[in-house]
Short mmCIF file of C-alpha atoms and ligand atoms in Angstrom, two decimals:
data_model
loop_
_atom_site.label_atom_id
_atom_site.label_comp_id
_atom_site.label_asym_id
_atom_site.label_seq_id
_atom_site.Cartn_x
_atom_site.Cartn_y
_atom_site.Cartn_z
CA MET A 149 32.69 -6.10 24.19
CA ALA A 150 33.72 -9.49 23.97
CA SER A 151 36.32 -11.50 26.46
CA THR A 152 38.38 -14.42 26.16
CA THR A 153 39.05 -17.09 28.82
CA PRO A 154 42.20 -18.88 27.78
CA SER A 155 41.65 -22.85 28.91
CA ARG A 156 45.07 -24.64 30.96
CA GLN A 157 43.83 -27.95 31.75
CA LYS A 158 43.40 -30.06 28.27
CA ALA A 159 42.09 -33.43 27.95
CA THR A 160 44.09 -36.40 29.55
CA LYS A 161 41.90 -39.41 27.97
CA THR A 162 40.72 -40.24 25.05
CA ALA A 163 37.04 -39.18 23.92
CA SER A 164 34.24 -41.64 22.97
CA PHE A 165 32.83 -40.98 19.68
CA ILE A 166 29.63 -39.38 21.56
CA ASP A 167 31.74 -37.56 24.13
CA THR A 168 33.24 -35.60 21.03
CA GLY A 169 29.75 -35.80 18.50
CA LEU A 170 27.72 -34.44 21.88
CA ASN A 171 30.35 -31.56 22.27
CA ASN A 172 30.59 -30.88 18.27
CA PHE A 173 27.07 -30.35 18.14
CA GLN A 174 25.87 -27.92 20.84
CA LEU A 175 29.15 -26.35 20.38
CA TRP A 176 28.01 -25.15 16.65
CA ALA A 177 24.34 -24.94 17.56
CA LEU A 178 25.00 -22.75 20.59
CA GLN A 179 27.31 -20.30 18.54
CA ASN A 180 23.94 -20.67 15.35
CA PRO A 181 20.71 -20.63 17.92
CA GLU A 182 18.48 -19.37 15.28
CA LYS A 183 19.15 -22.42 13.04
CA PRO A 184 15.88 -24.84 12.96
CA LEU A 185 18.39 -27.73 13.35
CA SER A 186 19.88 -26.25 17.14
CA LYS A 187 15.75 -25.30 18.14
CA THR A 188 14.62 -28.23 17.26
CA LEU A 189 17.63 -30.52 19.10
CA LEU A 190 19.39 -28.54 21.83
CA PRO A 191 15.91 -28.52 23.89
CA ILE A 192 16.10 -32.63 23.78
CA ILE A 193 20.16 -32.47 24.78
CA ASN A 194 19.18 -29.84 27.49
CA PHE A 195 16.82 -31.75 28.84
CA ILE A 196 18.57 -35.16 28.23
CA GLU A 197 22.25 -34.34 29.15
CA GLY A 198 20.64 -32.40 31.70
CA LEU A 199 19.25 -35.35 33.52
CA VAL A 200 22.36 -37.82 33.33
CA ALA A 201 24.87 -34.79 34.61
CA ASN A 202 22.88 -34.98 37.55
CA THR A 203 25.54 -37.92 38.25
CA PRO A 204 28.40 -36.83 40.36
CA THR A 205 30.71 -37.73 38.42
CA TYR A 206 29.66 -36.92 34.70
CA LEU A 207 30.90 -33.34 34.70
CA ASP A 208 35.00 -35.00 36.20
CA TYR A 209 34.25 -37.89 33.03
CA LYS A 210 33.49 -35.19 30.67
CA ARG A 211 36.50 -32.43 32.02
CA LEU A 212 38.85 -35.87 31.46
CA VAL A 213 37.74 -36.57 28.19
CA LEU A 214 37.18 -32.76 26.63
CA GLY A 215 39.48 -30.68 28.91
CA SER A 216 38.34 -27.80 31.00
CA ASN A 217 35.90 -26.55 29.16
CA PHE A 218 33.23 -27.85 26.94
CA CYS A 219 29.55 -27.82 25.79
CA CYS A 220 26.53 -29.97 28.61
CA ALA A 221 23.04 -29.88 28.41
CA GLY A 222 22.86 -27.09 25.98
CA GLN A 223 25.29 -24.81 28.19
CA VAL A 224 29.31 -23.98 28.11
CA VAL A 225 30.80 -25.57 30.71
CA MET A 226 33.48 -23.01 32.02
CA GLY A 227 35.47 -25.25 34.09
CA GLU A 228 38.50 -23.33 34.74
CA PHE A 229 38.96 -22.58 38.61
CA ALA A 230 39.53 -18.81 37.67
CA ALA A 231 36.14 -19.07 35.25
CA ILE A 232 34.20 -20.43 38.50
CA GLU A 233 36.30 -17.98 41.58
CA ARG A 234 34.91 -15.14 38.83
CA ALA A 235 31.46 -16.45 37.83
CA LEU A 236 31.10 -17.05 41.75
CA THR A 237 31.54 -13.46 43.15
CA SER A 238 30.29 -11.21 39.83
CA PRO A 239 26.69 -10.15 39.19
CA GLN A 240 24.41 -13.28 37.20
CA ALA A 241 22.15 -12.85 34.60
CA ARG A 242 19.69 -15.78 35.10
CA THR A 243 17.12 -17.94 34.06
CA TRP A 244 15.11 -21.33 34.76
CA ARG A 245 17.91 -23.50 35.51
CA LEU A 246 18.97 -25.78 38.11
CA GLY A 247 23.03 -26.83 37.38
CA THR A 248 21.92 -28.18 34.64
CA SER A 249 18.28 -29.05 34.77
CA ILE A 250 15.55 -27.73 33.29
CA LEU A 251 13.43 -25.93 35.75
CA ALA A 252 9.31 -25.89 34.98
CA LYS A 253 9.10 -22.11 34.88
CA ASN A 254 5.25 -22.51 35.78
CA HIS A 255 5.05 -24.35 38.32
CA LEU A 256 7.53 -21.56 40.58
CA PRO A 257 5.98 -18.98 42.68
CA ASN A 258 4.56 -17.38 41.60
CA GLN A 259 4.20 -18.37 37.80
CA ASP A 260 1.66 -21.08 39.21
CA ILE A 261 -0.76 -18.70 39.89
CA ASP A 262 0.09 -16.05 37.10
CA GLY A 263 1.99 -13.87 39.48
CA ARG A 264 5.01 -12.42 39.29
CA ASN A 265 8.59 -14.38 39.65
CA VAL A 266 9.52 -14.11 43.22
CA PHE A 267 11.82 -17.21 42.49
CA LEU A 268 15.51 -16.43 43.51
CA LEU A 269 17.54 -18.60 41.52
CA ALA A 270 15.66 -17.22 38.37
CA LEU A 271 16.25 -13.47 38.87
CA SER A 272 19.15 -11.78 37.24
CA ASP A 273 21.30 -9.16 39.20
CA VAL A 274 20.89 -5.54 39.27
CA GLY A 275 24.58 -6.05 37.75
CA ALA A 276 23.63 -7.87 34.99
CA GLY A 277 20.58 -6.89 33.74
CA GLY A 278 18.22 -7.24 36.31
CA SER A 279 15.81 -4.54 38.22
CA ASN A 280 16.20 -5.09 42.09
CA ASP A 281 13.71 -7.39 42.53
CA HIS A 282 16.20 -10.53 43.66
CA GLU A 283 18.17 -8.43 45.91
CA ALA A 284 14.98 -7.29 47.27
CA PHE A 285 13.49 -10.54 47.71
CA ARG A 286 16.31 -11.91 49.23
CA ARG A 287 16.66 -9.69 51.82
CA CYS A 288 13.11 -10.34 52.58
CA LEU A 289 13.41 -13.96 53.16
CA GLN A 290 16.89 -13.06 55.09
CA ASP A 291 15.06 -11.00 57.31
CA TYR A 292 11.91 -12.83 57.99
CA ILE A 293 13.41 -16.83 57.92
CA THR A 294 17.22 -16.86 58.03
CA ASN A 295 17.28 -14.69 60.47
CA ASP A 296 19.38 -14.05 64.31
CA SER A 297 16.22 -15.83 66.18
CA ALA A 298 16.52 -18.95 63.40
CA ILE A 299 19.89 -19.40 64.62
CA ALA A 300 18.95 -18.98 68.73
CA ARG A 301 16.30 -21.50 68.31
CA GLN A 302 19.37 -23.91 66.56
CA GLN A 303 20.45 -23.50 70.54
CA ASP A 304 17.61 -23.62 72.36
CA LEU A 305 16.35 -26.73 74.24
CA ILE A 306 14.16 -28.01 71.41
CA ALA A 307 16.90 -27.66 68.90
CA ARG A 308 18.41 -30.12 71.69
CA LYS A 309 15.85 -32.43 71.98
CA LEU A 310 15.22 -33.52 68.27
CA LEU A 311 19.31 -34.02 68.18
CA ASP A 312 18.87 -36.20 71.20
CA GLN A 313 16.35 -38.20 69.46
CA LEU A 314 18.41 -38.42 66.36
CA ALA A 315 20.84 -39.79 68.05
CA LYS A 316 18.59 -42.31 70.12
CA ASP A 317 17.32 -43.05 66.45
CA TYR A 318 20.82 -43.59 64.94
CA ILE A 319 21.73 -46.52 68.24
CA ASP A 320 17.71 -48.35 67.57
CA MET A 321 18.50 -47.71 63.62
CA PRO A 322 20.24 -50.01 61.26
CA HIS A 323 22.58 -47.31 59.69
CA GLY A 324 25.42 -48.56 57.85
CA PRO A 325 24.91 -47.76 54.10
CA GLY A 326 21.09 -48.05 52.53
CA GLY A 327 19.73 -48.00 56.44
CA ALA A 328 17.07 -47.49 57.31
CA PHE A 329 17.90 -44.63 59.56
CA PHE A 330 18.68 -43.01 56.39
CA SER A 331 15.79 -43.86 53.88
CA ASP A 332 12.77 -44.38 56.30
CA ASP A 333 10.10 -41.25 56.19
CA GLY A 334 8.69 -41.24 59.98
CA ARG A 335 12.22 -41.93 61.89
CA GLY A 336 15.72 -41.01 61.85
CA TRP A 337 18.14 -38.61 59.52
CA LYS A 338 14.29 -37.18 57.03
CA ARG A 339 12.28 -37.20 59.89
CA PHE A 340 15.03 -35.18 62.07
CA LEU A 341 15.58 -32.50 59.19
CA ILE A 342 11.55 -32.29 58.26
CA ARG A 343 10.98 -31.11 61.68
CA TYR A 344 14.45 -29.39 62.87
CA ILE A 345 14.38 -27.55 59.56
CA HIS A 346 10.41 -26.39 59.84
CA TYR A 347 11.52 -25.61 63.78
CA VAL A 348 13.90 -23.64 63.21
CA LEU A 349 13.50 -21.67 60.04
CA PHE A 350 9.51 -20.74 60.95
CA GLY A 351 8.84 -21.70 64.78
CA LEU A 352 6.63 -24.32 63.89
CA ASN A 353 5.80 -26.83 66.07
CA PRO A 354 8.11 -30.03 66.23
CA ASP A 355 5.93 -32.12 68.20
CA ASP A 356 2.47 -31.13 65.99
CA GLN A 357 2.96 -34.77 64.46
CA GLU A 358 0.00 -34.03 61.91
CA THR A 359 1.88 -31.64 60.26
CA MET A 360 5.01 -33.01 60.43
CA ASP A 361 3.41 -35.88 58.54
CA PHE A 362 2.54 -33.60 56.25
CA LEU A 363 5.29 -31.63 55.53
CA THR A 364 7.11 -34.51 55.13
CA ASP A 365 4.51 -36.03 52.98
CA VAL A 366 5.22 -33.22 50.63
CA HIS A 367 9.00 -32.64 50.17
CA TYR A 368 10.13 -36.20 50.29
CA THR A 369 7.69 -39.15 50.25
CA ARG A 370 5.68 -37.43 47.48
CA LEU A 371 9.28 -36.16 45.79
CA GLY A 372 7.90 -32.95 46.07
CA THR A 373 11.60 -31.71 44.79
CA LEU A 374 9.77 -33.85 41.14
CA HIS A 375 7.76 -30.66 41.12
CA TYR A 376 9.86 -27.67 40.50
CA PHE A 377 11.28 -29.61 37.33
CA ALA A 378 10.13 -29.23 33.47
CA VAL A 379 9.12 -32.52 31.48
CA VAL A 380 9.58 -34.83 34.62
CA SER A 381 6.62 -32.69 36.63
CA ASN A 382 4.68 -33.33 33.68
CA ILE A 383 4.60 -36.98 33.39
CA LEU A 384 4.48 -37.34 36.96
CA GLU A 385 1.47 -35.33 37.11
CA ARG A 386 -0.05 -36.26 33.98
CA LEU A 387 0.45 -40.50 35.06
CA ASN A 388 -0.32 -39.39 38.68
CA ILE A 389 3.34 -41.03 39.90
CA ALA A 390 3.48 -40.68 43.56
CA GLY A 391 0.11 -39.02 43.53
CA HIS A 392 1.59 -35.95 42.01
CA LYS A 393 -1.97 -34.69 40.30
CA LYS A 394 -2.57 -32.83 43.77
CA MET A 395 0.58 -31.15 44.26
CA PRO A 396 -1.30 -27.48 43.51
CA GLU A 397 -2.83 -28.36 46.11
CA LEU A 398 -1.00 -29.79 48.76
CA ILE A 399 1.56 -26.93 47.66
CA TYR A 400 -1.25 -24.42 48.64
CA ARG A 401 -1.74 -26.33 51.89
CA THR A 402 1.77 -26.08 52.51
CA ALA A 403 2.12 -22.57 51.90
CA THR A 404 -0.80 -21.85 54.25
CA ILE A 405 1.05 -23.50 57.26
CA TYR A 406 4.45 -21.61 56.78
CA GLU A 407 1.66 -18.29 56.37
CA ASN A 408 0.48 -18.68 59.76
CA SER A 409 3.48 -19.54 61.68
CA PRO A 410 5.88 -17.41 64.42
CA ALA A 411 8.15 -16.46 62.08
CA LEU A 412 5.84 -14.97 60.02
CA ALA A 413 3.68 -13.04 62.89
CA ASN A 414 4.62 -9.92 62.99
CA PHE A 415 5.13 -9.28 58.58
CA ASP A 416 4.75 -6.39 57.25
CA GLU A 417 2.80 -6.40 53.93
CA GLN A 418 4.55 -4.22 50.97
CA SER A 419 7.29 -2.98 52.37
CA ASP A 420 9.44 -0.43 49.74
CA ARG A 421 12.90 -2.48 51.03
CA TYR A 422 10.96 -6.06 50.08
CA ASN A 423 9.97 -4.49 46.51
CA GLY A 424 6.46 -5.10 48.01
CA MET A 425 7.44 -8.71 48.65
CA THR A 426 3.56 -9.79 50.46
CA ARG A 427 3.10 -12.76 53.28
CA ARG A 428 1.85 -15.16 50.68
CA GLU A 429 4.81 -14.47 47.92
CA LEU A 430 7.30 -15.29 50.43
CA VAL A 431 5.73 -18.57 52.14
CA LYS A 432 5.14 -19.66 48.28
CA LEU A 433 9.19 -18.83 47.63
CA MET A 434 9.62 -21.16 50.83
CA THR A 435 7.67 -23.93 49.87
CA SER A 436 9.92 -24.37 46.57
CA ILE A 437 13.04 -23.16 49.17
CA LEU A 438 12.29 -26.03 51.29
CA SER A 439 11.62 -28.40 48.73
CA ILE A 440 14.65 -27.74 46.16
CA ALA A 441 17.60 -26.55 48.45
CA ALA A 442 16.98 -26.07 52.00
CA LEU A 443 15.77 -30.19 52.83
CA GLN A 444 18.00 -31.09 50.15
CA GLY A 445 21.55 -30.08 50.30
CA PRO A 446 21.68 -30.85 53.72
CA LEU A 447 19.86 -34.66 53.00
CA HIS A 448 22.51 -35.31 51.22
CA LEU A 449 25.49 -34.07 52.94
CA GLY A 450 24.27 -35.86 55.70
CA GLN A 451 23.89 -39.15 53.85
CA THR A 452 27.63 -38.96 52.54
CA ALA A 453 29.29 -37.96 55.89
CA MET A 454 27.00 -40.64 58.20
CA GLY A 455 28.17 -43.14 55.47
CA ASP A 456 25.02 -43.94 53.85
CA ARG A 457 26.52 -44.43 50.58
CA PRO A 458 29.81 -44.72 49.24
CA LEU A 459 32.12 -41.19 47.47
CA PRO A 460 31.69 -42.01 43.58
CA ALA A 461 33.49 -43.57 41.70
CA TYR A 462 35.18 -40.54 39.39
CA GLU A 463 37.21 -42.47 36.20
CA GLY A 464 40.52 -43.15 37.38
CA ARG A 465 40.66 -42.62 41.01
CA ASN A 466 40.40 -44.36 43.98
CA THR A 467 37.36 -41.84 45.80
CA SER A 468 35.21 -44.61 46.18
CA ASN A 469 37.00 -46.68 48.22
CA ILE A 470 37.00 -43.68 51.00
CA LYS A 471 35.28 -44.36 54.24
CA PRO A 472 34.31 -40.50 55.78
CA THR A 473 32.80 -42.34 58.41
CA ASP A 474 36.48 -43.68 59.42
CA TYR A 475 37.62 -40.13 59.82
CA TRP A 476 34.16 -39.41 61.24
CA ASP A 477 34.80 -42.11 63.70
CA GLN A 478 38.46 -40.65 65.00
CA LEU A 479 37.02 -36.54 64.69
CA ASP A 480 38.01 -34.85 67.95
CA LEU A 481 34.06 -34.28 68.80
CA GLU A 482 35.08 -31.78 71.04
CA ASP A 483 36.52 -29.28 68.62
CA ARG A 484 34.21 -27.45 65.76
CA GLU A 485 36.33 -26.00 63.77
CA SER A 486 36.81 -30.13 63.08
CA VAL A 487 33.82 -31.32 62.38
CA ARG A 488 33.23 -27.74 60.08
CA LEU A 489 36.63 -28.73 58.20
CA TYR A 490 35.18 -32.55 57.72
CA LEU A 491 31.44 -31.83 56.25
CA LEU A 492 33.54 -29.15 54.02
CA GLU A 493 35.54 -32.02 53.02
CA CYS A 494 33.12 -34.14 52.40
CA SER A 495 31.15 -31.97 50.44
CA ARG A 496 33.74 -30.99 48.52
CA LEU A 497 34.01 -34.85 47.19
CA TRP A 498 30.98 -34.44 46.57
CA ALA A 499 29.21 -31.65 46.64
CA PRO A 500 25.65 -32.09 47.56
CA VAL A 501 25.20 -28.89 44.97
CA SER A 502 27.19 -29.48 41.90
CA ALA A 503 26.71 -27.09 39.90
CA SER A 504 24.92 -23.65 38.99
CA HIS A 505 24.28 -21.47 36.06
CA LYS A 506 24.12 -17.70 34.35
CA ILE A 507 23.48 -16.32 31.03
CA ALA A 508 25.88 -13.93 29.22
CA THR A 509 24.98 -10.06 28.65
CA ASP A 510 28.26 -9.77 26.38
CA SER A 511 29.25 -12.41 23.67
CA PHE A 512 32.60 -14.47 24.97
CA THR A 513 35.72 -16.33 23.67
CA VAL A 514 36.53 -19.60 25.41
CA MET A 515 39.28 -21.91 24.54
CA ILE A 516 37.45 -25.59 24.16
CA ALA A 517 39.16 -28.48 22.73
CA GLY A 518 42.75 -26.60 21.37
CA GLU A 519 39.99 -23.89 19.65
CA GLU A 520 39.05 -20.32 19.91
CA GLN A 521 35.45 -20.21 20.16
CA THR A 522 33.38 -17.47 20.36
CA PHE A 523 29.81 -17.18 22.24
CA PRO A 524 26.54 -15.07 21.56
CA VAL A 525 24.62 -12.78 23.74
CA GLY A 526 21.99 -14.71 25.84
CA THR A 527 24.12 -18.09 25.83
CA LYS A 528 23.78 -20.15 28.79
CA ILE A 529 26.62 -20.90 30.90
CA LEU A 530 27.08 -23.39 33.33
CA ILE A 531 29.09 -22.75 36.59
CA PRO A 532 29.94 -26.54 37.92
CA MET A 533 31.14 -25.62 41.57
CA SER A 534 32.26 -29.43 41.62
CA LEU A 535 34.71 -29.32 38.47
CA GLY A 536 36.04 -25.62 40.87
CA LEU A 537 36.55 -28.77 44.00
CA LEU A 538 38.04 -30.91 42.00
CA ASN A 539 40.17 -28.69 40.38
CA GLU A 540 44.11 -30.27 40.55
CA ASP A 541 46.12 -27.29 39.55
CA PHE A 542 44.77 -25.60 42.57
CA TRP A 543 43.99 -28.46 45.25
CA GLY A 544 47.27 -30.46 44.28
CA SER A 545 48.24 -33.87 43.73
CA THR A 546 46.20 -35.08 46.95
CA THR A 547 42.22 -33.55 45.37
CA TYR A 548 41.10 -36.96 44.75
CA GLU A 549 41.73 -37.99 48.75
CA PHE A 550 40.40 -36.87 51.82
CA ASP A 551 42.53 -34.76 53.88
CA ALA A 552 39.77 -32.30 56.24
CA ASN A 553 43.37 -30.11 56.96
CA ARG A 554 43.80 -29.42 53.31
CA GLU A 555 45.09 -25.59 53.19
CA ASN A 556 42.57 -23.17 51.61
CA LEU A 557 39.42 -25.57 52.26
CA CYS A 558 37.28 -22.97 54.31
CA PRO A 559 38.12 -19.39 51.95
CA TYR A 560 38.12 -21.96 48.68
CA HIS A 561 35.08 -24.08 49.00
CA MET A 562 32.82 -23.22 46.43
CA GLY A 563 29.23 -25.66 48.06
CA PHE A 564 27.23 -23.26 48.49
CA HIS A 565 27.75 -20.57 45.37
CA SER A 566 30.23 -18.97 47.36
CA VAL A 567 34.43 -18.60 47.20
CA GLY A 568 34.28 -19.26 51.18
CA ASP A 569 32.34 -16.08 52.65
CA ARG A 570 33.08 -14.08 49.46
CA SER A 571 29.94 -14.03 46.51
CA GLY A 572 28.05 -12.05 44.43
CA GLY A 573 25.72 -11.75 46.40
CA ARG A 574 24.13 -15.26 45.71
CA ILE A 575 26.05 -16.99 49.01
CA CYS A 576 23.21 -20.00 50.12
CA PRO A 577 21.34 -17.56 52.65
CA GLY A 578 20.73 -21.10 54.75
CA LYS A 579 24.67 -21.75 54.79
CA ASP A 580 25.64 -20.87 58.28
CA ILE A 581 22.15 -22.76 59.24
CA ALA A 582 23.12 -25.70 57.37
CA MET A 583 26.44 -25.84 57.87
CA ASN A 584 25.76 -25.01 62.17
CA MET A 585 22.82 -28.19 62.32
CA LEU A 586 25.37 -30.49 60.41
CA MET A 587 28.18 -29.71 63.04
CA ASP A 588 25.65 -31.09 65.63
CA VAL A 589 24.27 -33.24 64.14
CA ILE A 590 27.38 -34.86 63.04
CA VAL A 591 28.85 -34.25 67.00
CA THR A 592 25.53 -35.40 68.92
CA VAL A 593 25.49 -38.96 66.70
CA GLY A 594 29.27 -39.20 66.51
CA LYS A 595 29.40 -39.53 70.28
CA ALA A 596 26.30 -42.20 70.32
CA ARG A 597 27.72 -44.19 67.50
CA ARG A 598 30.82 -43.71 69.89
CA SER A 599 29.01 -45.18 72.92
CA ILE A 600 27.91 -48.52 70.59
CA SER A 601 30.09 -51.21 71.37
CA GLY A 602 32.40 -51.61 68.19
CA SER A 603 31.19 -54.43 66.64
CA LYS A 604 27.61 -52.14 65.79
CA ILE A 605 29.92 -49.25 63.87
CA THR A 606 29.35 -50.03 60.01
C1 HEM B 769 24.15 -28.25 52.52
C2 HEM B 769 23.21 -27.77 52.80
C3 HEM B 769 23.02 -26.57 51.59
C4 HEM B 769 23.68 -26.30 50.41
C5 HEM B 769 24.84 -27.56 49.81
C6 HEM B 769 23.52 -25.15 49.66
C7 HEM B 769 23.59 -25.26 48.31
C8 HEM B 769 23.06 -23.64 47.97
C9 HEM B 769 23.91 -23.85 46.40
C10 HEM B 769 24.35 -24.31 45.97
C11 HEM B 769 22.84 -22.37 45.90
C12 HEM B 769 22.93 -21.87 44.60
C13 HEM B 769 21.88 -22.55 43.63
C14 HEM B 769 22.23 -21.42 42.39
O1 HEM B 769 21.78 -20.21 42.38
O2 HEM B 769 22.31 -22.54 41.26
C15 HEM B 769 21.77 -22.27 47.16
C16 HEM B 769 21.08 -21.39 46.83
C17 HEM B 769 20.55 -20.83 47.99
N1 HEM B 769 20.08 -21.87 49.13
FE1 HEM B 769 21.29 -23.37 49.83
N2 HEM B 769 22.25 -24.98 50.17
C18 HEM B 769 21.96 -25.72 51.58
C19 HEM B 769 21.38 -25.60 52.18
C20 HEM B 769 20.29 -24.18 52.25
C21 HEM B 769 19.17 -24.12 53.36
C22 HEM B 769 18.97 -25.31 54.67
C23 HEM B 769 18.10 -22.73 52.65
C24 HEM B 769 17.30 -22.99 54.05
C25 HEM B 769 16.92 -21.35 53.86
C26 HEM B 769 18.56 -22.47 51.61
C27 HEM B 769 18.31 -21.61 50.63
C28 HEM B 769 19.30 -21.35 49.60
C29 HEM B 769 18.44 -20.32 49.34
C30 HEM B 769 16.78 -19.44 49.58
C31 HEM B 769 18.95 -20.25 48.40
C32 HEM B 769 18.65 -19.10 46.61
C33 HEM B 769 19.57 -17.50 46.70
C34 HEM B 769 19.91 -16.94 46.04
O3 HEM B 769 19.38 -16.94 44.83
O4 HEM B 769 20.04 -15.66 46.22
N3 HEM B 769 19.69 -23.41 51.33
N4 HEM B 769 22.10 -23.30 47.76
#
């Protein structure tokens, strides 16, 4: 049965010929997916626009010129606040996408070794036509990795030592925009994330230099994340850029390190509770999750919150002139709730993960450019969390300004693939760990920042 979603937010700026042409072609092609022209051109548009749309201002600009609903990267963007809220709190059917980007199916676990698909982001929910694999594999990850022991490790002496080292690095290293504190792989922010996240999630020894060097190389130095993206990974592999020919071997070795970690010492192989997920399947899943999610989301939010880069230059707004560090310097660092809201506001103005996706399990009708448009079952739908986080109907006239005390920031934040704590079962399972860690970072590094003379604060 078809469902209808009205569109209230109209375009407020004139679209260029390219904006309109791209939108209109995709609109037609998505409604006529079997036509030869659709089959030829849509994949190319999927790929190219999918990459470009990762720039943080892209979707916001498209909304300005095309209205709340439009087509982008081979998907229908449903940008109304209520539509995003509905999508985040109901079951989703999935394919090989990360927001607007296309994922390399044959590189993801365990398709890379002709095994079954255990990659959570590409598994559909029970209520949207999936088997219960998504629920079972996710349960396994939560029971063994993002569990109470991980939260406890975040509060122990080893974690404290890592935070203190980070504060020391902050003082010792250039930490203004683009500074070595943010870009260096051997010290500073990236090295902290590698050591801290692997300690907290797996119980690995952060002082094991050889292992930490190896994991830094796989996930950051070699840009391991890109191994999971379609086309890009093939180019990297073929030309052996950053040694990508070796990625399958490095992934094998990474998974083996995780397999032998304290967190999985008592793993129950073949449990029905986890649809028989094996230890090897879980660590292969985790290898991809570390590269794509756990070491990227916090990296980016930390860069924003600690002033590594300006906020995005949204069209017609002054957001890029805001310096989050000015607000950091005014925060009461003893008040953890204020620190949480500071981080949520940073990630509202620049969401580390801007969008997610789902597949239509029914035909549906939306208003695009003032006209009702109907799309068939199977159409890819983009869930643009960033547009929800920047929706003026919801957040009001201060949407593009910095106000960590704004109403509803916590209960309606969409940055972790949920609406506050409400979700359809796909809220980021690393949310609490990431937020606890980032709060500790902002407090500890914030104190170090205040301890150095005013002239050094940048
Ligand atoms: C600031 C930090 C982080 C942000 C903003 C973030 C955001 C997100 C978002 C938006 C999704 C949904 C993606 C999609 O379905 O298309 C997601 C999924 C996921 N995240 Fe995070 N994440 C962060 C940190 C972490 C950490 C530290 C972990 C560690 C385990 C993690 C593990 C996962 C996993 C396993 C999924 C897949 C969940 C599922 O499909 O059921 N994330 N995250």
